mmCIF file of C-alpha atoms and ligand atoms in Angstrom:
data_model
loop_
_atom_site.group_PDB
_atom_site.id
_atom_site.type_symbol
_atom_site.label_atom_id
_atom_site.label_comp_id
_atom_site.label_asym_id
_atom_site.label_seq_id
_atom_site.Cartn_x
_atom_site.Cartn_y
_atom_site.Cartn_z
ATOM 1 C CA PRO A 209 25.868 -10.517 -19.233
ATOM 2 C CA ARG A 210 22.747 -11.630 -18.002
ATOM 3 C CA VAL A 211 19.571 -9.848 -20.236
ATOM 4 C CA ALA A 212 20.902 -8.992 -23.684
ATOM 5 C CA ALA A 213 21.750 -5.331 -25.483
ATOM 6 C CA PHE A 214 18.700 -3.733 -27.063
ATOM 7 C CA ALA A 215 18.948 -0.875 -29.219
ATOM 8 C CA HIS A 216 15.086 0.460 -30.841
ATOM 9 C CA LYS A 217 14.113 3.141 -32.874
ATOM 10 C CA VAL A 218 11.698 6.167 -32.350
ATOM 11 C CA THR A 219 9.889 6.722 -35.577
ATOM 12 C CA ARG A 220 7.674 10.014 -35.084
ATOM 13 C CA GLU A 221 4.353 11.075 -38.189
ATOM 14 C CA PRO A 222 2.963 8.922 -36.159
ATOM 15 C CA TRP A 223 4.899 8.355 -32.911
ATOM 16 C CA GLY A 224 5.999 4.933 -32.442
ATOM 17 C CA LEU A 225 9.322 1.869 -32.280
ATOM 18 C CA ASP A 226 10.573 -0.208 -34.682
ATOM 19 C CA GLY A 227 10.553 -3.648 -33.975
ATOM 20 C CA THR A 228 8.316 -5.120 -32.289
ATOM 21 C CA ALA A 229 6.138 -3.081 -29.693
ATOM 22 C CA LYS A 230 3.494 -3.311 -27.515
ATOM 23 C CA ILE A 231 0.458 -0.296 -27.526
ATOM 24 C CA ASP A 232 -1.914 -0.042 -24.789
ATOM 25 C CA ILE A 233 -4.328 2.401 -25.746
ATOM 26 C CA ARG A 234 -6.394 4.564 -23.143
ATOM 27 C CA ARG A 235 -10.230 5.909 -23.992
ATOM 28 C CA GLN A 236 -12.075 8.088 -22.033
ATOM 29 C CA LYS A 237 -14.298 5.215 -20.715
ATOM 30 C CA ASP A 238 -11.568 4.178 -18.930
ATOM 31 C CA LEU A 239 -10.816 7.017 -17.373
ATOM 32 C CA ALA A 240 -14.553 7.409 -15.872
ATOM 33 C CA ASP A 241 -13.057 7.396 -12.085
ATOM 34 C CA CYS A 242 -10.034 10.616 -13.720
ATOM 35 C CA PHE A 243 -11.868 13.474 -15.054
ATOM 36 C CA ALA A 244 -13.894 15.560 -13.224
ATOM 37 C CA GLY A 245 -16.124 16.296 -15.254
ATOM 38 C CA GLN A 246 -17.694 13.309 -17.371
ATOM 39 C CA LYS A 247 -19.436 16.000 -20.196
ATOM 40 C CA ASP A 248 -17.240 16.397 -22.754
ATOM 41 C CA THR A 249 -16.878 20.097 -23.805
ATOM 42 C CA ASP A 250 -15.193 18.677 -26.794
ATOM 43 C CA CYS A 251 -17.383 16.692 -28.069
ATOM 44 C CA PRO A 252 -21.253 17.449 -26.957
ATOM 45 C CA LYS A 253 -22.054 14.119 -26.213
ATOM 46 C CA GLY A 254 -19.568 12.933 -24.678
ATOM 47 C CA ASP A 255 -17.400 10.107 -26.962
ATOM 48 C CA PRO A 256 -16.847 7.310 -24.700
ATOM 49 C CA GLU A 257 -14.425 5.987 -26.813
ATOM 50 C CA LYS A 258 -12.313 9.592 -27.698
ATOM 51 C CA GLU A 259 -8.871 8.186 -27.438
ATOM 52 C CA ILE A 260 -6.831 10.285 -24.262
ATOM 53 C CA TYR A 261 -3.711 8.453 -24.429
ATOM 54 C CA LYS A 262 -1.232 5.796 -25.770
ATOM 55 C CA VAL A 263 1.193 3.677 -24.532
ATOM 56 C CA ILE A 264 3.710 2.116 -26.448
ATOM 57 C CA SER A 265 6.772 0.258 -25.158
ATOM 58 C CA PRO A 266 8.906 -2.871 -26.009
ATOM 59 C CA ALA A 267 7.480 -6.004 -27.069
ATOM 60 C CA GLU A 268 10.139 -7.731 -24.539
ATOM 61 C CA GLN A 269 11.244 -6.074 -21.097
ATOM 62 C CA GLU A 270 10.700 -8.220 -18.455
ATOM 63 C CA GLN A 271 14.479 -9.284 -17.768
ATOM 64 C CA SER A 272 15.618 -6.119 -18.234
ATOM 65 C CA ASP A 273 17.001 -3.444 -14.697
ATOM 66 C CA LEU A 274 15.642 -0.657 -17.551
ATOM 67 C CA THR A 275 12.883 -0.204 -19.830
ATOM 68 C CA TYR A 276 10.980 2.373 -21.105
ATOM 69 C CA ALA A 277 7.857 3.559 -22.765
ATOM 70 C CA ILE A 278 6.766 5.718 -24.878
ATOM 71 C CA THR A 279 3.280 7.930 -23.938
ATOM 72 C CA ILE A 280 1.847 9.911 -26.470
ATOM 73 C CA ILE A 281 -1.214 11.991 -25.371
ATOM 74 C CA GLN A 282 -3.960 13.733 -27.428
ATOM 75 C CA PRO A 283 -4.600 17.522 -26.864
ATOM 76 C CA GLY A 284 -8.122 18.044 -25.600
ATOM 77 C CA LYS A 285 -10.176 18.506 -22.369
ATOM 78 C CA VAL A 286 -13.136 16.020 -20.894
ATOM 79 C CA GLY A 287 -15.070 19.141 -19.620
ATOM 80 C CA ASP A 288 -12.749 21.710 -17.830
ATOM 81 C CA GLU A 289 -9.511 19.323 -17.633
ATOM 82 C CA TYR A 290 -7.375 18.796 -19.881
ATOM 83 C CA HIS A 291 -6.417 15.282 -20.985
ATOM 84 C CA MET A 292 -4.268 13.676 -18.334
ATOM 85 C CA THR A 293 -2.820 9.490 -17.533
ATOM 86 C CA ARG A 294 -4.447 7.929 -15.213
ATOM 87 C CA GLY A 295 -1.361 8.341 -12.738
ATOM 88 C CA HIS A 296 0.799 5.776 -10.510
ATOM 89 C CA PHE A 297 2.863 5.253 -6.983
ATOM 90 C CA HIS A 298 5.545 3.004 -7.814
ATOM 91 C CA LYS A 299 4.803 -0.413 -5.726
ATOM 92 C CA ARG A 300 8.438 -0.399 -5.487
ATOM 93 C CA ALA A 301 8.875 2.470 -2.831
ATOM 94 C CA ASP A 302 12.624 2.853 -4.415
ATOM 95 C CA ALA A 303 12.267 2.894 -7.589
ATOM 96 C CA GLY A 304 12.027 6.285 -9.492
ATOM 97 C CA GLU A 305 11.724 7.239 -12.903
ATOM 98 C CA LEU A 306 12.656 9.456 -15.437
ATOM 99 C CA TYR A 307 11.324 11.145 -18.288
ATOM 100 C CA PHE A 308 12.013 12.684 -21.668
ATOM 101 C CA GLY A 309 9.834 15.439 -23.425
ATOM 102 C CA LEU A 310 10.559 14.315 -27.266
ATOM 103 C CA SER A 311 7.057 16.796 -28.288
ATOM 104 C CA GLY A 312 4.339 18.736 -27.002
ATOM 105 C CA SER A 313 3.897 20.584 -23.842
ATOM 106 C CA GLY A 314 2.194 19.881 -20.164
ATOM 107 C CA VAL A 315 2.968 19.428 -16.669
ATOM 108 C CA ILE A 316 3.820 16.452 -14.334
ATOM 109 C CA LEU A 317 1.505 16.336 -11.001
ATOM 110 C CA MET A 318 3.400 14.252 -8.301
ATOM 111 C CA GLN A 319 1.686 13.423 -5.142
ATOM 112 C CA ASP A 320 2.812 12.142 -1.635
ATOM 113 C CA ARG A 321 1.535 9.635 0.177
ATOM 114 C CA LEU A 322 -0.402 12.605 2.163
ATOM 115 C CA GLY A 323 -1.414 13.839 -0.535
ATOM 116 C CA SER A 324 0.287 17.332 -1.259
ATOM 117 C CA VAL A 325 0.964 18.007 -4.555
ATOM 118 C CA THR A 326 4.676 19.437 -6.871
ATOM 119 C CA LYS A 327 4.721 19.853 -10.571
ATOM 120 C CA GLU A 328 7.299 20.352 -13.381
ATOM 121 C CA ASP A 329 7.003 20.961 -16.690
ATOM 122 C CA ILE A 330 7.314 19.081 -19.921
ATOM 123 C CA ALA A 331 8.164 19.946 -23.161
ATOM 124 C CA GLU A 332 10.497 18.820 -25.267
ATOM 125 C CA GLY A 333 13.723 18.370 -24.966
ATOM 126 C CA ALA A 334 13.360 18.516 -21.062
ATOM 127 C CA VAL A 335 14.089 16.338 -18.883
ATOM 128 C CA VAL A 336 12.547 15.950 -15.666
ATOM 129 C CA TYR A 337 13.457 13.395 -13.130
ATOM 130 C CA ILE A 338 10.690 11.944 -10.366
ATOM 131 C CA PRO A 339 11.892 10.197 -7.051
ATOM 132 C CA PRO A 340 10.816 7.236 -5.018
ATOM 133 C CA GLY A 341 8.269 7.544 -3.633
ATOM 134 C CA LEU A 342 6.115 10.236 -5.658
ATOM 135 C CA ALA A 343 3.007 9.561 -7.708
ATOM 136 C CA HIS A 344 3.241 10.832 -11.165
ATOM 137 C CA ARG A 345 0.315 12.025 -13.265
ATOM 138 C CA THR A 346 1.471 14.222 -17.096
ATOM 139 C CA VAL A 347 -1.332 16.391 -18.590
ATOM 140 C CA ASN A 348 -1.283 17.726 -21.949
ATOM 141 C CA THR A 349 -2.159 21.571 -21.718
ATOM 142 C CA GLY A 350 -0.592 22.214 -25.413
ATOM 143 C CA GLN A 351 -2.316 22.492 -29.371
ATOM 144 C CA GLY A 352 -0.594 18.868 -29.596
ATOM 145 C CA GLU A 353 0.034 15.976 -28.869
ATOM 146 C CA LEU A 354 2.557 15.640 -26.213
ATOM 147 C CA VAL A 355 4.905 12.787 -25.993
ATOM 148 C CA PHE A 356 7.592 11.672 -23.681
ATOM 149 C CA LEU A 357 9.558 8.790 -23.309
ATOM 150 C CA ALA A 358 9.749 7.334 -19.447
ATOM 151 C CA ALA A 359 12.833 5.329 -18.193
ATOM 152 C CA TYR A 360 11.961 3.304 -14.982
ATOM 153 C CA SER A 361 12.694 -0.590 -13.928
ATOM 154 C CA PRO A 362 10.849 -2.661 -15.101
ATOM 155 C CA GLN A 363 10.197 -3.917 -11.117
ATOM 156 C CA ALA A 364 8.811 -0.750 -10.111
ATOM 157 C CA GLY A 365 5.138 -1.766 -10.963
ATOM 158 C CA HIS A 366 2.309 0.559 -10.921
ATOM 159 C CA ASP A 367 0.392 1.180 -8.049
ATOM 160 C CA TYR A 368 -2.700 2.190 -9.163
ATOM 161 C CA GLU A 369 -5.372 1.457 -6.475
ATOM 162 C CA SER A 370 -4.099 4.288 -4.194
ATOM 163 C CA ILE A 371 -4.910 7.155 -6.990
ATOM 164 C CA VAL A 372 -7.691 4.962 -7.540
ATOM 165 C CA ARG A 373 -8.805 5.183 -3.513
ATOM 166 C CA ARG A 374 -7.626 8.987 -2.950
ATOM 167 C CA GLY A 375 -7.397 11.096 -6.410
ATOM 168 C CA PHE A 376 -4.394 13.594 -7.273
ATOM 169 C CA SER A 377 -5.607 16.572 -4.505
ATOM 170 C CA LYS A 378 -5.245 19.016 -7.936
ATOM 171 C CA ARG A 379 -6.315 19.579 -11.171
ATOM 172 C CA VAL A 380 -4.849 21.108 -14.307
ATOM 173 C CA VAL A 381 -8.339 23.207 -15.503
ATOM 174 C CA GLU A 382 -8.383 25.310 -18.329
ATOM 175 C CA ARG A 383 -9.564 28.775 -16.430
ATOM 176 C CA ASP A 384 -9.242 32.248 -19.128
ATOM 177 C CA GLY A 385 -7.954 30.004 -22.316
ATOM 178 C CA ARG A 386 -5.289 29.332 -19.909
ATOM 179 C CA ALA A 387 -4.065 26.196 -17.714
ATOM 180 C CA GLU A 388 -3.981 26.787 -13.949
ATOM 181 C CA LEU A 389 -3.297 24.092 -10.592
ATOM 182 C CA VAL A 390 -6.715 24.219 -8.634
ATOM 183 C CA ASP A 391 -7.747 21.873 -5.505
ATOM 184 C CA ALA A 392 -9.475 18.833 -6.630
HETATM 185 C C1 LIG B 239 4.619 6.264 -17.954
HETATM 186 C C2 LIG B 239 5.618 5.829 -17.622
HETATM 187 C C3 LIG B 239 4.937 4.500 -17.494
HETATM 188 C C4 LIG B 239 2.941 4.393 -17.608
HETATM 189 C C5 LIG B 239 2.358 5.174 -18.647
HETATM 190 C C6 LIG B 239 0.935 6.032 -18.248
HETATM 191 O O1 LIG B 239 5.125 5.698 -19.833
HETATM 192 O O2 LIG B 239 5.317 5.790 -16.336
HETATM 193 O O3 LIG B 239 5.139 3.257 -16.521
HETATM 194 O O4 LIG B 239 2.046 3.737 -17.757
HETATM 195 O O5 LIG B 239 3.561 7.230 -18.472
HETATM 196 O O6 LIG B 239 0.890 5.952 -17.353
HETATM 197 P P1 LIG B 239 -0.361 6.044 -16.273
HETATM 198 O O7 LIG B 239 0.330 4.142 -15.535
HETATM 199 O O8 LIG B 239 -0.272 6.455 -15.436
HETATM 200 O O9 LIG B 239 -1.552 4.840 -17.407
HETATM 201 ZN ZN1 LIG B 240 6.154 5.833 -12.861
#
């Protein structure tokens, strides 16, 4: 075969990968253009250093046609908006993605190029398919960490620019103690 087989082990408490892994931490300051309310109610002064989520991926993956990443979103909000990933389209219009929920609960927002949004629930045990052509953002609406494994092609590519330009047209916010989808 052109590429070697690999087999890794996902570890818990804390969530991680055995062997060599790459860890990317996204803090509130890295997502300054994402959250509507930049005033943080969890932390009165607002903490730009607060970790919102991290992505753990195997160190070497570029050669394979499939790879994966584990995303861990901390519970909490920025203003009334639940912690979420930045979100992206794939650069390749024919590349979808498969999410497997490992722990916690939340929602995946999917948005087409015209700004129309649909959502799917994600929780431990859920399998969610994200079709090609839809931007995806994951939101932690639960009390604990939301952890999921994403399987995708390393050739898919991340298009963040389109999201920076127009954002998602829906937000997930807390209203009367419950998660609600509202117009952005
Ligand atoms: C999932 C996958 C990754 C992605 C990560 C965080 O693990 O979709 O490709 O990088 O979530 O999402 P984002 O890149 O939008 O911050
Ligand atoms: Zn993706």
